[in-house]
């Protein structure tokens, strides 16, 4: 669990805020974020990669809360957006269009037009038809529009087959043959500056090896055409149940490989590696450890074979356990004492797949009304939440030292019925 979660006199705190007081003030289920954790994660990442001074574009899909985006922007990040919705939120958060890249395997023409109208100049492109559309739309622009070609490199990476995106059986990217055809004849797209490759491989990648393979592939392709940008995507891991390589290990290996990066034959002047600009798009790594989901036990059901704790957060609030069989840390808010027993932590949704944790050891004295804290819930938690079963999305709260403030209101029944 994040180091900013700790017990003081038997009670759980995040940074300087007691969790029982947060539950009292804002209700449950409640997403809570630690500001210090976000800032430290970004700083540590910047330091680990300082050797190549990369452009960092936070991947908003991990969590697009406006206030969290403001913090990430202030910490030095640009943004990777996947939809007009994410673009609108990032612009509202104050990101400038030149620091935003628009991505996605299925951008509609009206969505590309929206991006162009809002001033976005960087697009990751995933099919030849999309490239032709972007070229046509770019012809009406006064500014230069840059396209990065997303290559599907057929590299295995990622913590679960749903979040592995760089294999040839995945829907993402252009094939190598398609990328080569464009790099050999960029003049076929006269209104675009074809100026880089995009190689996001997957999420929760547990070693630098897949990135190193991707760099090799990019180095090979750059012999055809001397593009300036190499976007290695996100994918940096978070410790849920397993130890993961520290970010410094990735930093050392990737910076080392980039510094040896070959110059294309027709470019002689700068030193090796100096004429390529690296872009990263971390999402999970920055925001997962900073977020927690606080939930209250509604019922305890002791059965001959299992003990269930039915809590007030469900798969609609945090779908990762149900969708990816993801493991999240679960702790009692009261400091655990005495003998443990094994519990199933389940939500109120009408699905047997609605669980947050299975076979978890918690104090046997645990009772209805007690609070549980679920860790590493900041990424793909709230952003994947839904109104399934007519449930209202939780509030989100930001903790900074001893202060807390609401950064997204709890949904109301009026919000739920307003669209009809
Ligand atoms: C293109 C792209 N970039 C970046 C990310 C962020 O990945 P992560 O949260 O693992 O850093 C994703 C996640 O799906 C993605 O699809």
Coordinates of C-alpha atoms and ligand atoms in Angstrom, one line a residue:
X1 CA 0.0 0.0 0.0
X2 CA 1.1 3.6 -0.7
X3 CA 3.4 5.0 2.1
X4 CA 1.0 7.9 2.7
X5 CA -1.5 5.4 4.1
X6 CA -0.7 4.8 7.8
X7 CA -2.2 4.1 11.1
X8 CA -2.1 6.7 13.9
X9 CA -3.3 5.7 17.3
X10 CA -5.2 2.7 15.8
X11 CA -6.8 4.7 13.0
X12 CA -6.1 4.8 9.2
X13 CA -4.9 8.1 7.7
X14 CA -4.1 9.2 4.2
X15 CA -1.4 11.9 4.4
X16 CA -2.7 13.9 7.4
X17 CA -6.4 13.1 7.0
X18 CA -8.2 10.5 9.2
X19 CA -10.2 8.2 7.0
X20 CA -13.2 7.9 9.3
X21 CA -13.6 11.7 9.3
X22 CA -13.4 11.6 5.4
X23 CA -16.2 9.0 5.4
X24 CA -18.3 11.0 7.8
X25 CA -17.8 14.2 5.8
X26 CA -18.1 13.0 2.2
X27 CA -19.9 9.6 2.5
X28 CA -19.0 6.3 1.0
X29 CA -18.1 4.8 -1.4
X30 CA -15.5 7.5 -1.9
X31 CA -12.4 7.9 -4.1
X32 CA -9.6 9.6 -2.3
X33 CA -6.3 10.8 -4.0
X34 CA -3.1 11.8 -2.3
X35 CA -1.6 14.9 -4.0
X36 CA 1.9 14.2 -2.6
X37 CA 1.9 10.8 -4.3
X38 CA 1.0 12.2 -7.7
X39 CA 3.7 14.9 -7.5
X40 CA 6.3 12.4 -6.3
X41 CA 5.6 9.9 -9.0
X42 CA 6.0 12.5 -11.8
X43 CA 9.2 13.9 -10.2
X44 CA 10.7 10.4 -9.8
X45 CA 9.8 9.5 -13.4
X46 CA 11.3 12.8 -14.7
X47 CA 14.5 12.1 -12.8
X48 CA 14.7 8.5 -14.0
X49 CA 14.6 9.6 -17.6
X50 CA 16.5 12.9 -17.2
X51 CA 19.3 11.5 -19.4
X52 CA 17.0 11.9 -22.5
X53 CA 14.7 14.7 -21.3
X54 CA 11.6 13.1 -22.8
X55 CA 8.3 14.8 -23.6
X56 CA 5.7 13.4 -21.1
X57 CA 2.1 13.3 -22.1
X58 CA 0.0 11.9 -19.3
X59 CA -2.5 9.4 -20.6
X60 CA -5.9 10.8 -19.5
X61 CA -7.8 7.5 -19.9
X62 CA -6.2 6.4 -16.6
X63 CA -8.1 9.1 -14.8
X64 CA -9.4 12.3 -16.3
X65 CA -10.5 14.2 -13.2
X66 CA -10.1 17.9 -14.0
X67 CA -8.4 18.7 -10.7
X68 CA -5.9 15.8 -11.0
X69 CA -5.2 16.9 -14.5
X70 CA -4.4 20.4 -13.2
X71 CA -1.8 18.9 -10.8
X72 CA -0.3 16.8 -13.6
X73 CA 0.0 19.8 -15.9
X74 CA 1.6 21.8 -13.2
X75 CA 4.1 19.0 -12.6
X76 CA 5.2 19.3 -16.2
X77 CA 3.0 16.8 -18.2
X78 CA 1.3 17.3 -21.5
X79 CA -1.7 15.0 -22.3
X80 CA -2.6 12.1 -24.5
X81 CA -6.3 12.1 -25.3
X82 CA -8.4 9.5 -26.9
X83 CA -11.7 11.4 -27.5
X84 CA -13.2 14.8 -27.8
X85 CA -14.4 14.4 -24.3
X86 CA -10.9 13.9 -22.9
X87 CA -9.7 16.8 -25.1
X88 CA -12.4 19.1 -23.7
X89 CA -11.5 18.2 -20.1
X90 CA -7.7 18.7 -20.7
X91 CA -8.3 22.1 -22.4
X92 CA -10.5 23.1 -19.5
X93 CA -7.7 22.0 -17.1
X94 CA -5.4 24.5 -18.9
X95 CA -3.3 22.2 -21.1
X96 CA -2.2 24.0 -24.3
X97 CA -3.1 22.2 -27.6
X98 CA 0.6 22.0 -28.5
X99 CA 1.2 19.8 -25.6
X100 CA -1.7 17.4 -26.5
X101 CA -1.6 14.4 -28.8
X102 CA -4.8 12.9 -30.1
X103 CA -4.9 9.1 -30.3
X104 CA -7.2 6.2 -30.8
X105 CA -7.9 3.3 -33.1
X106 CA -11.3 4.5 -34.2
X107 CA -11.3 8.3 -34.5
X108 CA -14.3 9.4 -36.5
X109 CA -13.9 12.2 -39.0
X110 CA -16.0 14.6 -36.9
X111 CA -13.7 13.8 -33.9
X112 CA -10.6 14.5 -35.9
X113 CA -12.2 17.8 -37.1
X114 CA -12.9 18.7 -33.4
X115 CA -9.3 18.1 -32.5
X116 CA -8.1 20.3 -35.4
X117 CA -10.5 23.0 -34.5
X118 CA -9.3 23.0 -30.9
X119 CA -5.8 23.5 -32.1
X120 CA -4.3 20.0 -31.7
X121 CA -1.4 19.5 -34.1
X122 CA -0.1 16.0 -33.1
X123 CA -2.1 12.9 -34.1
X124 CA -1.2 9.2 -33.7
X125 CA -2.6 7.4 -36.7
X126 CA -3.6 3.8 -36.8
X127 CA -4.7 3.0 -40.3
X128 CA -4.0 4.1 -43.9
X129 CA -7.6 5.3 -44.3
X130 CA -7.3 7.4 -41.2
X131 CA -4.0 8.9 -42.6
X132 CA -5.7 9.8 -45.8
X133 CA -8.6 11.5 -43.9
X134 CA -6.2 13.4 -41.7
X135 CA -4.2 14.5 -44.7
X136 CA -7.4 15.8 -46.4
X137 CA -8.6 17.6 -43.3
X138 CA -5.1 19.0 -42.7
X139 CA -5.1 20.6 -46.1
X140 CA -7.5 23.2 -44.7
X141 CA -5.3 24.1 -41.8
X142 CA -2.8 27.0 -41.7
X143 CA -0.5 25.3 -39.2
X144 CA 1.6 22.2 -39.6
X145 CA -0.1 18.9 -38.6
X146 CA 2.2 16.2 -37.5
X147 CA 1.3 12.5 -37.8
X148 CA 3.0 9.8 -35.8
X149 CA 2.5 6.3 -37.3
X150 CA 1.3 3.8 -34.7
X151 CA 3.2 0.6 -35.5
X152 CA 1.9 -2.7 -34.4
X153 CA 5.3 -4.3 -33.8
X154 CA 4.0 -7.8 -32.8
X155 CA 5.8 -7.6 -29.4
X156 CA 4.2 -9.3 -26.4
X157 CA 3.9 -7.0 -23.3
X158 CA 1.4 -6.2 -20.7
X159 CA 0.0 -7.6 -17.5
X160 CA -3.2 -9.2 -18.9
X161 CA -4.2 -10.1 -22.4
X162 CA -6.9 -7.4 -22.5
X163 CA -4.2 -4.7 -21.8
X164 CA -1.6 -6.2 -24.2
X165 CA -1.9 -4.1 -27.3
X166 CA 1.3 -4.6 -29.4
X167 CA 0.7 -8.1 -30.8
X168 CA -0.3 -8.7 -34.4
X169 CA -3.7 -10.2 -33.3
X170 CA -4.6 -6.9 -31.5
X171 CA -6.6 -4.3 -33.3
X172 CA -4.1 -1.5 -32.8
X173 CA -1.8 0.2 -35.2
X174 CA -0.4 -0.2 -38.7
X175 CA 1.5 -3.2 -39.9
X176 CA 5.2 -2.9 -40.5
X177 CA 4.6 -3.1 -44.3
X178 CA 2.1 -0.3 -44.1
X179 CA 4.5 1.9 -42.0
X180 CA 7.3 1.2 -44.5
X181 CA 5.1 2.1 -47.4
X182 CA 4.3 5.5 -45.8
X183 CA 7.9 6.2 -44.8
X184 CA 9.1 5.5 -48.3
X185 CA 6.7 7.9 -49.8
X186 CA 5.7 10.6 -47.3
X187 CA 5.0 12.9 -50.3
X188 CA 1.8 10.9 -50.8
X189 CA 0.4 12.8 -47.8
X190 CA 1.5 16.4 -48.7
X191 CA -0.5 18.2 -46.0
X192 CA 1.0 16.2 -43.2
X193 CA 4.4 16.1 -41.6
X194 CA 5.0 12.4 -41.1
X195 CA 7.4 12.7 -38.3
X196 CA 7.5 9.8 -36.0
X197 CA 6.5 6.4 -34.8
X198 CA 4.2 5.5 -31.9
X199 CA 4.8 2.2 -30.2
X200 CA 2.5 1.8 -27.2
X201 CA 2.9 -1.9 -26.4
X202 CA 0.5 -2.5 -23.5
X203 CA 0.0 -1.7 -19.8
X204 CA 1.6 -3.0 -16.6
X205 CA 4.8 -4.0 -18.5
X206 CA 7.1 -5.7 -16.0
X207 CA 10.5 -5.2 -17.5
X208 CA 12.3 -2.8 -19.9
X209 CA 12.8 -5.6 -22.6
X210 CA 9.7 -4.9 -24.7
X211 CA 10.7 -1.2 -24.8
X212 CA 14.2 -2.1 -25.9
X213 CA 12.7 -4.3 -28.7
X214 CA 10.5 -1.4 -29.8
X215 CA 13.5 0.9 -29.9
X216 CA 15.4 -1.5 -32.1
X217 CA 12.5 -1.7 -34.4
X218 CA 12.3 2.1 -34.6
X219 CA 16.0 2.3 -35.2
X220 CA 15.6 0.0 -38.2
X221 CA 12.7 1.9 -39.6
X222 CA 14.5 5.2 -39.2
X223 CA 17.0 4.1 -41.7
X224 CA 14.2 4.6 -44.3
X225 CA 13.1 8.0 -43.2
X226 CA 14.7 10.3 -40.6
X227 CA 11.7 11.0 -38.4
X228 CA 12.1 13.1 -35.3
X229 CA 9.8 11.6 -32.7
X230 CA 9.6 8.2 -31.1
X231 CA 6.6 7.8 -28.9
X232 CA 7.1 4.8 -26.7
X233 CA 3.6 5.1 -25.1
X234 CA 2.8 4.3 -21.5
X235 CA 2.8 0.9 -19.8
X236 CA 5.1 1.5 -16.8
X237 CA 4.0 -0.8 -14.0
X238 CA 2.5 -0.4 -10.6
X239 CA 3.0 -2.7 -7.7
X240 CA -0.4 -4.4 -6.9
X241 CA 0.3 -7.9 -5.6
X242 CA 3.7 -8.5 -7.2
X243 CA 7.0 -6.6 -6.9
X244 CA 7.7 -4.8 -10.1
X245 CA 10.9 -3.3 -11.4
X246 CA 11.4 0.2 -10.2
X247 CA 11.1 3.1 -12.6
X248 CA 14.9 3.7 -12.4
X249 CA 15.5 0.3 -13.9
X250 CA 13.4 1.3 -16.9
X251 CA 15.1 4.7 -17.0
X252 CA 18.6 3.3 -17.1
X253 CA 17.8 0.7 -19.8
X254 CA 15.8 3.0 -22.0
X255 CA 18.1 6.0 -21.7
X256 CA 21.1 3.7 -22.5
X257 CA 19.4 2.4 -25.6
X258 CA 18.4 5.8 -26.9
X259 CA 21.8 7.2 -26.4
X260 CA 23.2 4.5 -28.7
X261 CA 20.4 5.1 -31.2
X262 CA 21.8 5.1 -34.7
X263 CA 21.6 8.2 -36.9
X264 CA 20.0 7.7 -40.2
X265 CA 22.7 7.5 -42.9
X266 CA 21.8 10.9 -44.5
X267 CA 22.0 12.8 -41.2
X268 CA 25.6 13.2 -40.1
X269 CA 25.8 16.1 -37.6
X270 CA 24.5 15.5 -34.0
X271 CA 25.8 12.8 -31.8
X272 CA 24.1 9.4 -31.7
X273 CA 20.7 9.6 -30.1
X274 CA 20.6 13.4 -30.0
X275 CA 18.4 14.0 -32.9
X276 CA 15.5 11.8 -31.7
X277 CA 13.0 13.1 -29.3
X278 CA 11.3 10.6 -27.0
X279 CA 7.7 10.8 -25.9
X280 CA 6.1 8.8 -23.1
X281 CA 2.5 8.5 -22.2
X282 CA 2.3 7.1 -18.7
X283 CA -1.1 6.8 -17.1
X284 CA -1.3 4.1 -14.5
X285 CA 2.2 4.6 -13.2
X286 CA 1.4 8.2 -12.2
X287 CA -2.0 7.9 -10.8
X288 CA -2.8 4.3 -9.6
X289 CA -0.8 4.4 -6.3
X290 CA -2.3 7.9 -5.5
X291 CA -5.9 6.7 -5.5
X292 CA -7.9 4.7 -2.9
X293 CA -11.5 3.6 -2.7
X294 CA -13.0 3.9 0.7
X295 CA -16.0 1.7 1.3
X296 CA -18.3 0.7 4.2
X297 CA -19.3 -2.8 5.1
X298 CA -23.1 -3.1 4.9
X299 CA -23.5 -6.8 5.8
X300 CA -21.4 -9.6 7.1
X301 CA -22.7 -13.0 6.0
X302 CA -20.9 -16.0 7.6
X303 CA -21.6 -19.2 5.6
X304 CA -20.3 -22.7 6.4
X305 CA -17.8 -22.4 3.5
X306 CA -17.2 -18.7 3.1
X307 CA -17.5 -15.4 4.9
X308 CA -18.8 -12.5 2.8
X309 CA -18.4 -8.8 3.5
X310 CA -21.0 -7.0 1.4
X311 CA -19.7 -3.5 1.0
X312 CA -21.2 -0.3 -0.5
X313 CA -18.7 -0.2 -3.5
X314 CA -19.2 -2.5 -6.4
X315 CA -17.9 -3.4 -9.8
X316 CA -19.5 -0.3 -11.3
X317 CA -17.2 1.8 -9.1
X318 CA -14.0 -0.3 -9.6
X319 CA -14.3 -2.9 -12.4
X320 CA -10.7 -4.0 -12.4
X321 CA -11.1 -7.1 -10.2
X322 CA -14.1 -8.3 -12.2
X323 CA -12.7 -7.4 -15.6
X324 CA -9.0 -8.3 -15.3
X325 CA -9.1 -10.4 -12.1
X326 CA -6.9 -7.7 -10.8
X327 CA -5.7 -7.8 -7.2
X328 CA -6.0 -4.7 -5.1
X329 CA -4.7 -4.2 -1.5
X330 CA -7.6 -4.1 1.0
X331 CA -7.0 -2.9 4.5
X332 CA -9.2 -2.2 7.5
X333 CA -9.4 1.5 8.4
X334 CA -9.2 0.5 12.1
X335 CA -5.7 -0.9 12.8
X336 CA -6.0 -4.7 12.6
X337 CA -5.7 -6.6 15.8
X338 CA -6.3 -10.3 16.9
X339 CA -6.9 -13.4 14.8
X340 CA -7.5 -13.1 11.1
X341 CA -10.0 -15.0 8.9
X342 CA -10.6 -15.3 5.2
X343 CA -13.2 -13.0 3.7
X344 CA -14.8 -12.4 0.3
X345 CA -15.2 -8.7 -0.3
X346 CA -18.2 -8.3 -2.6
X347 CA -20.3 -5.4 -3.8
X348 CA -24.1 -4.8 -4.0
X349 CA -24.4 -5.4 -7.8
X350 CA -26.5 -8.3 -9.1
X351 CA -23.6 -10.3 -10.5
X352 CA -21.6 -13.0 -9.0
X353 CA -18.7 -11.4 -10.7
X354 CA -19.1 -8.3 -8.5
X355 CA -16.2 -8.7 -6.2
X356 CA -13.4 -6.5 -5.0
X357 CA -11.2 -9.1 -3.3
X358 CA -11.3 -12.8 -2.8
X359 CA -9.9 -14.9 0.2
X360 CA -8.6 -11.8 2.0
X361 CA -7.2 -12.1 5.5
X362 CA -8.8 -9.6 7.7
X363 CA -9.5 -9.5 11.5
X364 CA -12.2 -11.8 12.5
X365 CA -13.7 -9.1 14.7
X366 CA -14.6 -7.1 11.6
X367 CA -18.2 -6.0 11.6
X368 CA -21.0 -4.3 9.8
X369 CA -20.4 -0.5 9.6
X370 CA -16.6 -0.8 9.6
X371 CA -14.6 0.8 6.8
X372 CA -12.3 -0.8 4.3
X373 CA -9.8 0.9 2.1
X374 CA -8.9 -0.4 -1.3
X375 CA -5.5 0.6 -2.6
X376 CA -3.9 1.4 -6.0
X377 CA -7.3 2.4 -7.3
X378 CA -6.4 5.7 -8.9
X379 CA -6.0 4.4 -12.5
X380 CA -8.7 2.8 -14.4
X381 CA -10.9 3.1 -11.3
X382 CA -13.2 6.0 -11.5
X383 CA -12.5 6.4 -15.2
X384 CA -14.0 3.0 -15.9
X385 CA -16.9 3.5 -13.5
X386 CA -20.5 3.3 -14.7
X387 CA -24.1 3.6 -13.6
X388 CA -24.7 -0.1 -13.9
X389 CA -27.6 -1.2 -11.7
X390 CA -28.7 2.4 -11.5
X391 CA -25.9 3.1 -9.1
X392 CA -24.5 6.7 -8.6
X393 CA -20.9 7.2 -9.2
X394 CA -18.9 8.0 -6.0
X395 CA -17.5 11.4 -5.1
X396 CA -13.8 12.1 -5.5
X397 CA -11.7 13.8 -2.8
X398 CA -8.2 15.2 -2.9
X399 CA -6.0 15.0 0.2
X400 CA -3.1 17.4 0.6
X401 CA -1.5 17.1 4.0
X402 CA -4.2 17.7 6.6
X403 CA -6.6 19.3 4.0
X404 CA -9.2 17.6 1.9
X405 CA -11.4 18.9 -0.7
X406 CA -14.1 17.5 -3.0
X407 CA -12.9 17.3 -6.7
X408 CA -15.9 15.7 -8.1
X409 CA -19.3 15.6 -6.6
X410 CA -21.2 12.4 -5.8
X411 CA -23.8 11.8 -8.5
X412 CA -27.4 12.4 -7.7
X413 CA -30.6 10.8 -8.8
X414 CA -31.2 13.9 -10.8
X415 CA -28.0 13.3 -12.7
X416 CA -29.2 9.9 -13.5
X417 CA -32.5 10.8 -14.9
X418 CA -31.4 14.1 -16.6
X419 CA -30.7 12.4 -20.0
X420 CA -34.1 11.0 -20.6
Ligands
LIG1 C1 -2.0 4.6 -26.6 C2 -1.9 4.5 -25.2 N1 -1.0 5.3 -24.5 C3 -0.9 5.2 -23.2 C4 -1.6 4.4 -22.4 C5 -1.4 4.4 -20.9 O1 -1.0 3.2 -20.5 P1 -0.6 3.0 -18.9 O2 -1.7 3.5 -18.1 O3 -0.3 1.6 -18.8 O4 0.6 3.9 -18.7 C6 -2.6 3.5 -23.0 C7 -3.4 2.7 -22.2 O5 -4.2 1.9 -22.7 C8 -2.7 3.6 -24.4 O6 -3.6 2.9 -25.1

